[in-house]
Amino acid sequence: MTVGIEEVMLPEEQLIGRTFTDEDRELLRSYDGLIDGLAELFGKHCEVVLHSLENLHESVIKIANGFNTGRNEGAPITDLALRMLKDIENTGQDYTQSYFARSRTGALMKSSTIAIRNSDKQVIGLICINLHINAPFHEFVAEFFPTPQQVERQSPETFANSVEELVAQTVDNTIDEINRDPTVANNAKNRFIVTQLFEKGIFDIKDSINLVADKLNISKHTVYLYIRQRKQGEDENE
């Protein structure tokens, strides 16, 4: 979808908001972390905006990388955002197709708009994601590659199709980690493995105790013992 007009701010007399409840406001504020997280993921050339439809004069209640369009929190909604809202309401979808537009600064943006609905299925907010595609290509691409420091800190992530697979893969990875550690004696490896799994939060998963016990060929009581010892160590250090 291509929008051939510049995105502009609307005159205040054209802006009429909606009636909100405290629940609506709380729901919108729960998206603050998502706004920052998306901006962190896509980098500085991605502007992410959270609009509240309660007060269209100051609809921007959260914005990350707002320098891309020269906006701050408290800015009004734009004509283009209102057009996307109409499209969403007319189609019943919760998002728009991606589209192109130019900001006030002349930057070409590839954008998408996502609706936030309350418990009554009413649209109360919008998340607008704007990629500044006029940015220097090397700067844009650099956002998606790790720095040497980030490479050193990177941790493997297990993508599984079931809880059993997640636990099994995490146990296998932890066994490999412990086996590569020459300071861990053979008769202490199971205890170290259980301790590492505890620190990774694997025991927050239901039935993981039994799954780990079967994987390590030890009793679940032994697993509980190692976990208690780990927790006691935490209590002693507090």
PDB file of C-alpha atoms in Angstrom:
ATOM      1  CA  MET A   1       0.000   0.000   0.000  1.00  0.00           C
ATOM      2  CA  THR A   2       1.413   3.371  -0.986  1.00  0.00           C
ATOM      3  CA  VAL A   3       0.299   6.672   0.490  1.00  0.00           C
ATOM      4  CA  GLY A   4       1.240   9.522  -1.771  1.00  0.00           C
ATOM      5  CA  ILE A   5       0.696  12.338   0.698  1.00  0.00           C
ATOM      6  CA  GLU A   6       2.835  13.841   3.359  1.00  0.00           C
ATOM      7  CA  GLU A   7       1.965  12.951   6.930  1.00  0.00           C
ATOM      8  CA  VAL A   8       0.861  16.156   8.644  1.00  0.00           C
ATOM      9  CA  MET A   9      -0.573  17.334  11.937  1.00  0.00           C
ATOM     10  CA  LEU A  10      -4.267  18.208  11.877  1.00  0.00           C
ATOM     11  CA  PRO A  11      -5.768  21.490  13.131  1.00  0.00           C
ATOM     12  CA  GLU A  12      -6.934  21.194  16.731  1.00  0.00           C
ATOM     13  CA  GLU A  13     -10.567  21.979  15.882  1.00  0.00           C
ATOM     14  CA  GLN A  14     -10.720  18.756  13.830  1.00  0.00           C
ATOM     15  CA  LEU A  15      -9.616  16.548  16.703  1.00  0.00           C
ATOM     16  CA  ILE A  16     -12.299  14.868  18.792  1.00  0.00           C
ATOM     17  CA  GLY A  17     -11.294  12.237  21.325  1.00  0.00           C
ATOM     18  CA  ARG A  18     -13.115   9.284  22.868  1.00  0.00           C
ATOM     19  CA  THR A  19     -14.408   8.566  26.364  1.00  0.00           C
ATOM     20  CA  PHE A  20     -11.991   6.377  28.324  1.00  0.00           C
ATOM     21  CA  THR A  21     -12.208   4.348  31.520  1.00  0.00           C
ATOM     22  CA  ASP A  22      -9.373   3.832  34.000  1.00  0.00           C
ATOM     23  CA  GLU A  23      -9.090   0.306  32.621  1.00  0.00           C
ATOM     24  CA  ASP A  24      -8.567   1.711  29.117  1.00  0.00           C
ATOM     25  CA  ARG A  25      -5.795   4.015  30.324  1.00  0.00           C
ATOM     26  CA  GLU A  26      -4.121   1.227  32.263  1.00  0.00           C
ATOM     27  CA  LEU A  27      -4.276  -1.053  29.232  1.00  0.00           C
ATOM     28  CA  LEU A  28      -2.576   1.536  27.036  1.00  0.00           C
ATOM     29  CA  ARG A  29       0.184   2.178  29.582  1.00  0.00           C
ATOM     30  CA  SER A  30       0.904  -1.558  29.648  1.00  0.00           C
ATOM     31  CA  TYR A  31       2.310  -1.166  26.118  1.00  0.00           C
ATOM     32  CA  ASP A  32       5.097   1.214  27.202  1.00  0.00           C
ATOM     33  CA  GLY A  33       7.632  -1.588  27.426  1.00  0.00           C
ATOM     34  CA  LEU A  34       6.672  -2.909  24.001  1.00  0.00           C
ATOM     35  CA  ILE A  35       7.349   0.495  22.448  1.00  0.00           C
ATOM     36  CA  ASP A  36      10.857   0.614  23.917  1.00  0.00           C
ATOM     37  CA  GLY A  37      11.472  -3.039  23.091  1.00  0.00           C
ATOM     38  CA  LEU A  38      10.565  -2.669  19.416  1.00  0.00           C
ATOM     39  CA  ALA A  39      12.739   0.427  19.107  1.00  0.00           C
ATOM     40  CA  GLU A  40      15.630  -1.414  20.745  1.00  0.00           C
ATOM     41  CA  LEU A  41      15.184  -4.361  18.379  1.00  0.00           C
ATOM     42  CA  PHE A  42      15.001  -2.383  15.126  1.00  0.00           C
ATOM     43  CA  GLY A  43      17.420   0.394  16.055  1.00  0.00           C
ATOM     44  CA  LYS A  44      17.543   4.166  16.019  1.00  0.00           C
ATOM     45  CA  HIS A  45      16.096   4.523  12.514  1.00  0.00           C
ATOM     46  CA  CYS A  46      12.833   2.951  13.640  1.00  0.00           C
ATOM     47  CA  GLU A  47      10.337   5.246  15.328  1.00  0.00           C
ATOM     48  CA  VAL A  48       7.674   3.540  17.439  1.00  0.00           C
ATOM     49  CA  VAL A  49       4.685   5.560  18.629  1.00  0.00           C
ATOM     50  CA  LEU A  50       1.881   4.793  21.066  1.00  0.00           C
ATOM     51  CA  HIS A  51      -1.239   6.871  20.443  1.00  0.00           C
ATOM     52  CA  SER A  52      -4.118   7.260  22.881  1.00  0.00           C
ATOM     53  CA  LEU A  53      -7.430   8.107  21.227  1.00  0.00           C
ATOM     54  CA  GLU A  54      -8.734   9.745  24.397  1.00  0.00           C
ATOM     55  CA  ASN A  55      -7.228  13.139  23.599  1.00  0.00           C
ATOM     56  CA  LEU A  56      -6.246  13.558  19.967  1.00  0.00           C
ATOM     57  CA  HIS A  57      -4.688  16.956  20.712  1.00  0.00           C
ATOM     58  CA  GLU A  58      -2.002  15.100  22.698  1.00  0.00           C
ATOM     59  CA  SER A  59      -2.401  11.558  21.422  1.00  0.00           C
ATOM     60  CA  VAL A  60       1.278  10.577  21.582  1.00  0.00           C
ATOM     61  CA  ILE A  61       1.670   9.154  25.088  1.00  0.00           C
ATOM     62  CA  LYS A  62       4.848   7.187  24.362  1.00  0.00           C
ATOM     63  CA  ILE A  63       7.412   7.531  21.587  1.00  0.00           C
ATOM     64  CA  ALA A  64      10.811   6.005  20.945  1.00  0.00           C
ATOM     65  CA  ASN A  65      13.291   7.507  18.476  1.00  0.00           C
ATOM     66  CA  GLY A  66      10.988  10.448  17.900  1.00  0.00           C
ATOM     67  CA  PHE A  67      13.809  12.447  16.319  1.00  0.00           C
ATOM     68  CA  ASN A  68      12.999  10.642  13.054  1.00  0.00           C
ATOM     69  CA  THR A  69       9.851  12.761  12.675  1.00  0.00           C
ATOM     70  CA  GLY A  70      10.684  15.544  15.112  1.00  0.00           C
ATOM     71  CA  ARG A  71       7.962  14.533  17.579  1.00  0.00           C
ATOM     72  CA  ASN A  72       7.802  14.152  21.344  1.00  0.00           C
ATOM     73  CA  GLU A  73       5.259  12.865  23.829  1.00  0.00           C
ATOM     74  CA  GLY A  74       2.231  15.147  23.832  1.00  0.00           C
ATOM     75  CA  ALA A  75       2.197  15.606  20.050  1.00  0.00           C
ATOM     76  CA  PRO A  76      -1.206  15.386  18.326  1.00  0.00           C
ATOM     77  CA  ILE A  77      -2.335  12.587  16.068  1.00  0.00           C
ATOM     78  CA  THR A  78      -1.621  12.917  12.330  1.00  0.00           C
ATOM     79  CA  ASP A  79      -4.004  12.844   9.409  1.00  0.00           C
ATOM     80  CA  LEU A  80      -2.416   9.630   8.199  1.00  0.00           C
ATOM     81  CA  ALA A  81      -2.846   7.902  11.556  1.00  0.00           C
ATOM     82  CA  LEU A  82      -6.531   8.842  11.471  1.00  0.00           C
ATOM     83  CA  ARG A  83      -6.835   7.403   7.965  1.00  0.00           C
ATOM     84  CA  MET A  84      -5.268   4.162   9.158  1.00  0.00           C
ATOM     85  CA  LEU A  85      -7.692   4.132  12.101  1.00  0.00           C
ATOM     86  CA  LYS A  86     -10.620   4.438   9.686  1.00  0.00           C
ATOM     87  CA  ASP A  87      -9.253   1.580   7.594  1.00  0.00           C
ATOM     88  CA  ILE A  88      -8.926  -0.596  10.696  1.00  0.00           C
ATOM     89  CA  GLU A  89     -12.445   0.174  11.875  1.00  0.00           C
ATOM     90  CA  ASN A  90     -13.952  -0.342   8.416  1.00  0.00           C
ATOM     91  CA  THR A  91     -12.243  -3.686   7.821  1.00  0.00           C
ATOM     92  CA  GLY A  92     -12.441  -5.018  11.374  1.00  0.00           C
ATOM     93  CA  GLN A  93      -8.762  -5.943  11.252  1.00  0.00           C
ATOM     94  CA  ASP A  94      -6.285  -5.122  13.979  1.00  0.00           C
ATOM     95  CA  TYR A  95      -3.534  -3.823  11.706  1.00  0.00           C
ATOM     96  CA  THR A  96      -2.961  -2.179   8.353  1.00  0.00           C
ATOM     97  CA  GLN A  97      -0.895  -3.248   5.400  1.00  0.00           C
ATOM     98  CA  SER A  98       2.496  -1.590   5.340  1.00  0.00           C
ATOM     99  CA  TYR A  99       2.492   1.770   3.581  1.00  0.00           C
ATOM    100  CA  PHE A 100       4.873   4.572   2.626  1.00  0.00           C
ATOM    101  CA  ALA A 101       4.657   8.235   3.569  1.00  0.00           C
ATOM    102  CA  ARG A 102       6.874  11.257   4.103  1.00  0.00           C
ATOM    103  CA  SER A 103       7.218  12.930   7.464  1.00  0.00           C
ATOM    104  CA  ARG A 104       7.300  16.679   8.103  1.00  0.00           C
ATOM    105  CA  THR A 105      11.086  16.504   7.826  1.00  0.00           C
ATOM    106  CA  GLY A 106      10.849  14.948   4.342  1.00  0.00           C
ATOM    107  CA  ALA A 107      12.014  11.511   5.468  1.00  0.00           C
ATOM    108  CA  LEU A 108      10.562   8.577   3.543  1.00  0.00           C
ATOM    109  CA  MET A 109       9.035   6.135   5.996  1.00  0.00           C
ATOM    110  CA  LYS A 110       7.775   2.583   5.609  1.00  0.00           C
ATOM    111  CA  SER A 111       5.081   2.219   8.224  1.00  0.00           C
ATOM    112  CA  SER A 112       2.530  -0.045   9.798  1.00  0.00           C
ATOM    113  CA  THR A 113      -0.278   0.706  12.237  1.00  0.00           C
ATOM    114  CA  ILE A 114      -1.608  -1.725  14.853  1.00  0.00           C
ATOM    115  CA  ALA A 115      -4.836  -1.244  16.798  1.00  0.00           C
ATOM    116  CA  ILE A 116      -5.192  -1.656  20.553  1.00  0.00           C
ATOM    117  CA  ARG A 117      -8.688  -2.733  21.580  1.00  0.00           C
ATOM    118  CA  ASN A 118     -10.254  -2.734  25.031  1.00  0.00           C
ATOM    119  CA  SER A 119     -12.434  -5.462  26.549  1.00  0.00           C
ATOM    120  CA  ASP A 120     -15.404  -4.135  24.557  1.00  0.00           C
ATOM    121  CA  LYS A 121     -13.426  -4.541  21.304  1.00  0.00           C
ATOM    122  CA  GLN A 122     -13.302  -0.768  20.844  1.00  0.00           C
ATOM    123  CA  VAL A 123     -10.123   0.715  19.385  1.00  0.00           C
ATOM    124  CA  ILE A 124      -8.607   2.900  22.114  1.00  0.00           C
ATOM    125  CA  GLY A 125      -5.062   3.263  20.843  1.00  0.00           C
ATOM    126  CA  LEU A 126      -2.666   2.771  17.963  1.00  0.00           C
ATOM    127  CA  ILE A 127       0.900   1.573  17.717  1.00  0.00           C
ATOM    128  CA  CYS A 128       2.613   3.125  14.700  1.00  0.00           C
ATOM    129  CA  ILE A 129       5.934   1.709  13.529  1.00  0.00           C
ATOM    130  CA  ASN A 130       7.861   3.961  11.140  1.00  0.00           C
ATOM    131  CA  LEU A 131      11.070   2.805   9.462  1.00  0.00           C
ATOM    132  CA  HIS A 132      13.220   5.658   8.168  1.00  0.00           C
ATOM    133  CA  ILE A 133      14.318   4.103   4.877  1.00  0.00           C
ATOM    134  CA  ASN A 134      16.223   7.193   3.731  1.00  0.00           C
ATOM    135  CA  ALA A 135      18.775   6.494   6.449  1.00  0.00           C
ATOM    136  CA  PRO A 136      22.280   5.569   5.244  1.00  0.00           C
ATOM    137  CA  PHE A 137      22.179   1.875   4.381  1.00  0.00           C
ATOM    138  CA  HIS A 138      25.292   0.982   6.362  1.00  0.00           C
ATOM    139  CA  GLU A 139      23.817   2.596   9.480  1.00  0.00           C
ATOM    140  CA  PHE A 140      20.517   0.773   9.043  1.00  0.00           C
ATOM    141  CA  VAL A 141      22.158  -2.622   8.525  1.00  0.00           C
ATOM    142  CA  ALA A 142      24.601  -2.100  11.392  1.00  0.00           C
ATOM    143  CA  GLU A 143      21.682  -2.110  13.835  1.00  0.00           C
ATOM    144  CA  PHE A 144      21.102  -5.802  13.070  1.00  0.00           C
ATOM    145  CA  PHE A 145      24.644  -7.058  13.672  1.00  0.00           C
ATOM    146  CA  PRO A 146      26.170  -7.594  17.108  1.00  0.00           C
ATOM    147  CA  THR A 147      29.145  -5.656  18.368  1.00  0.00           C
ATOM    148  CA  PRO A 148      32.157  -7.681  19.587  1.00  0.00           C
ATOM    149  CA  GLN A 149      30.994  -7.068  23.157  1.00  0.00           C
ATOM    150  CA  GLN A 150      27.523  -8.389  22.366  1.00  0.00           C
ATOM    151  CA  VAL A 151      28.967 -11.495  20.709  1.00  0.00           C
ATOM    152  CA  GLU A 152      30.839 -12.286  23.910  1.00  0.00           C
ATOM    153  CA  ARG A 153      27.665 -11.912  25.986  1.00  0.00           C
ATOM    154  CA  GLN A 154      25.328 -13.805  23.657  1.00  0.00           C
ATOM    155  CA  SER A 155      23.444 -16.759  25.132  1.00  0.00           C
ATOM    156  CA  PRO A 156      21.996 -19.707  23.207  1.00  0.00           C
ATOM    157  CA  GLU A 157      18.201 -19.744  23.066  1.00  0.00           C
ATOM    158  CA  THR A 158      16.204 -22.944  22.807  1.00  0.00           C
ATOM    159  CA  PHE A 159      13.306 -22.909  20.344  1.00  0.00           C
ATOM    160  CA  ALA A 160      11.108 -25.908  21.115  1.00  0.00           C
ATOM    161  CA  ASN A 161       7.708 -27.205  20.011  1.00  0.00           C
ATOM    162  CA  SER A 162       6.748 -28.627  23.410  1.00  0.00           C
ATOM    163  CA  VAL A 163       7.611 -28.254  27.088  1.00  0.00           C
ATOM    164  CA  GLU A 164       9.199 -31.696  27.072  1.00  0.00           C
ATOM    165  CA  GLU A 165      11.431 -30.716  24.158  1.00  0.00           C
ATOM    166  CA  LEU A 166      12.357 -27.430  25.849  1.00  0.00           C
ATOM    167  CA  VAL A 167      13.369 -29.170  29.070  1.00  0.00           C
ATOM    168  CA  ALA A 168      15.256 -31.919  27.223  1.00  0.00           C
ATOM    169  CA  GLN A 169      17.203 -29.480  25.048  1.00  0.00           C
ATOM    170  CA  THR A 170      17.991 -27.227  28.000  1.00  0.00           C
ATOM    171  CA  VAL A 171      19.229 -30.198  30.015  1.00  0.00           C
ATOM    172  CA  ASP A 172      21.373 -31.365  27.076  1.00  0.00           C
ATOM    173  CA  ASN A 173      22.879 -27.893  26.670  1.00  0.00           C
ATOM    174  CA  THR A 174      23.559 -27.665  30.391  1.00  0.00           C
ATOM    175  CA  ILE A 175      25.175 -31.101  30.439  1.00  0.00           C
ATOM    176  CA  ASP A 176      27.495 -29.955  27.644  1.00  0.00           C
ATOM    177  CA  GLU A 177      28.358 -26.810  29.615  1.00  0.00           C
ATOM    178  CA  ILE A 178      29.180 -28.785  32.761  1.00  0.00           C
ATOM    179  CA  ASN A 179      31.140 -31.447  30.863  1.00  0.00           C
ATOM    180  CA  ARG A 180      33.331 -28.719  29.356  1.00  0.00           C
ATOM    181  CA  ASP A 181      34.132 -27.367  32.818  1.00  0.00           C
ATOM    182  CA  PRO A 182      37.267 -29.192  34.036  1.00  0.00           C
ATOM    183  CA  THR A 183      36.774 -27.916  37.593  1.00  0.00           C
ATOM    184  CA  VAL A 184      33.608 -29.981  38.130  1.00  0.00           C
ATOM    185  CA  ALA A 185      34.220 -33.478  39.497  1.00  0.00           C
ATOM    186  CA  ASN A 186      32.321 -36.366  37.921  1.00  0.00           C
ATOM    187  CA  ASN A 187      30.453 -37.184  41.136  1.00  0.00           C
ATOM    188  CA  ALA A 188      29.265 -33.567  41.418  1.00  0.00           C
ATOM    189  CA  LYS A 189      28.076 -33.067  37.846  1.00  0.00           C
ATOM    190  CA  ASN A 190      24.412 -33.864  38.438  1.00  0.00           C
ATOM    191  CA  ARG A 191      24.257 -31.396  41.319  1.00  0.00           C
ATOM    192  CA  PHE A 192      25.887 -28.700  39.171  1.00  0.00           C
ATOM    193  CA  ILE A 193      23.514 -29.458  36.307  1.00  0.00           C
ATOM    194  CA  VAL A 194      20.458 -29.138  38.554  1.00  0.00           C
ATOM    195  CA  THR A 195      21.862 -25.923  40.029  1.00  0.00           C
ATOM    196  CA  GLN A 196      22.380 -24.463  36.559  1.00  0.00           C
ATOM    197  CA  LEU A 197      18.870 -25.478  35.518  1.00  0.00           C
ATOM    198  CA  PHE A 198      17.503 -23.784  38.637  1.00  0.00           C
ATOM    199  CA  GLU A 199      19.332 -20.574  37.736  1.00  0.00           C
ATOM    200  CA  LYS A 200      17.946 -20.788  34.198  1.00  0.00           C
ATOM    201  CA  GLY A 201      14.411 -20.962  35.609  1.00  0.00           C
ATOM    202  CA  ILE A 202      13.649 -24.366  34.107  1.00  0.00           C
ATOM    203  CA  PHE A 203      11.969 -25.528  37.309  1.00  0.00           C
ATOM    204  CA  ASP A 204       9.301 -22.867  36.920  1.00  0.00           C
ATOM    205  CA  ILE A 205       7.836 -25.180  34.273  1.00  0.00           C
ATOM    206  CA  LYS A 206       5.244 -27.668  35.478  1.00  0.00           C
ATOM    207  CA  ASP A 207       6.470 -31.293  35.720  1.00  0.00           C
ATOM    208  CA  SER A 208      10.037 -30.242  34.920  1.00  0.00           C
ATOM    209  CA  ILE A 209      11.298 -31.974  38.093  1.00  0.00           C
ATOM    210  CA  ASN A 210      10.234 -35.375  36.767  1.00  0.00           C
ATOM    211  CA  LEU A 211      11.536 -34.622  33.279  1.00  0.00           C
ATOM    212  CA  VAL A 212      14.951 -33.587  34.611  1.00  0.00           C
ATOM    213  CA  ALA A 213      15.119 -36.592  36.926  1.00  0.00           C
ATOM    214  CA  ASP A 214      14.428 -38.959  34.033  1.00  0.00           C
ATOM    215  CA  LYS A 215      16.949 -37.200  31.808  1.00  0.00           C
ATOM    216  CA  LEU A 216      19.705 -37.413  34.439  1.00  0.00           C
ATOM    217  CA  ASN A 217      18.671 -40.906  35.555  1.00  0.00           C
ATOM    218  CA  ILE A 218      18.302 -39.804  39.171  1.00  0.00           C
ATOM    219  CA  SER A 219      15.305 -39.703  41.500  1.00  0.00           C
ATOM    220  CA  LYS A 220      13.090 -36.649  41.726  1.00  0.00           C
ATOM    221  CA  HIS A 221      13.903 -36.555  45.457  1.00  0.00           C
ATOM    222  CA  THR A 222      17.546 -36.034  44.542  1.00  0.00           C
ATOM    223  CA  VAL A 223      16.561 -33.174  42.258  1.00  0.00           C
ATOM    224  CA  TYR A 224      14.544 -31.623  45.107  1.00  0.00           C
ATOM    225  CA  LEU A 225      17.552 -32.022  47.401  1.00  0.00           C
ATOM    226  CA  TYR A 226      19.872 -30.180  45.019  1.00  0.00           C
ATOM    227  CA  ILE A 227      17.304 -27.408  44.594  1.00  0.00           C
ATOM    228  CA  ARG A 228      16.942 -27.034  48.385  1.00  0.00           C
ATOM    229  CA  GLN A 229      20.706 -26.838  48.742  1.00  0.00           C
ATOM    230  CA  ARG A 230      20.811 -24.143  46.078  1.00  0.00           C
ATOM    231  CA  LYS A 231      18.060 -22.155  47.794  1.00  0.00           C
ATOM    232  CA  GLN A 232      19.761 -22.499  51.175  1.00  0.00           C
ATOM    233  CA  GLY A 233      22.897 -21.060  49.618  1.00  0.00           C
ATOM    234  CA  GLU A 234      20.881 -18.036  48.494  1.00  0.00           C
ATOM    235  CA  ASP A 235      19.428 -17.568  51.983  1.00  0.00           C
ATOM    236  CA  GLU A 236      22.874 -17.695  53.571  1.00  0.00           C
ATOM    237  CA  ASN A 237      24.161 -15.023  51.189  1.00  0.00           C
ATOM    238  CA  GLU A 238      21.307 -12.597  51.926  1.00  0.00           C
TER     239      GLU A 238
END
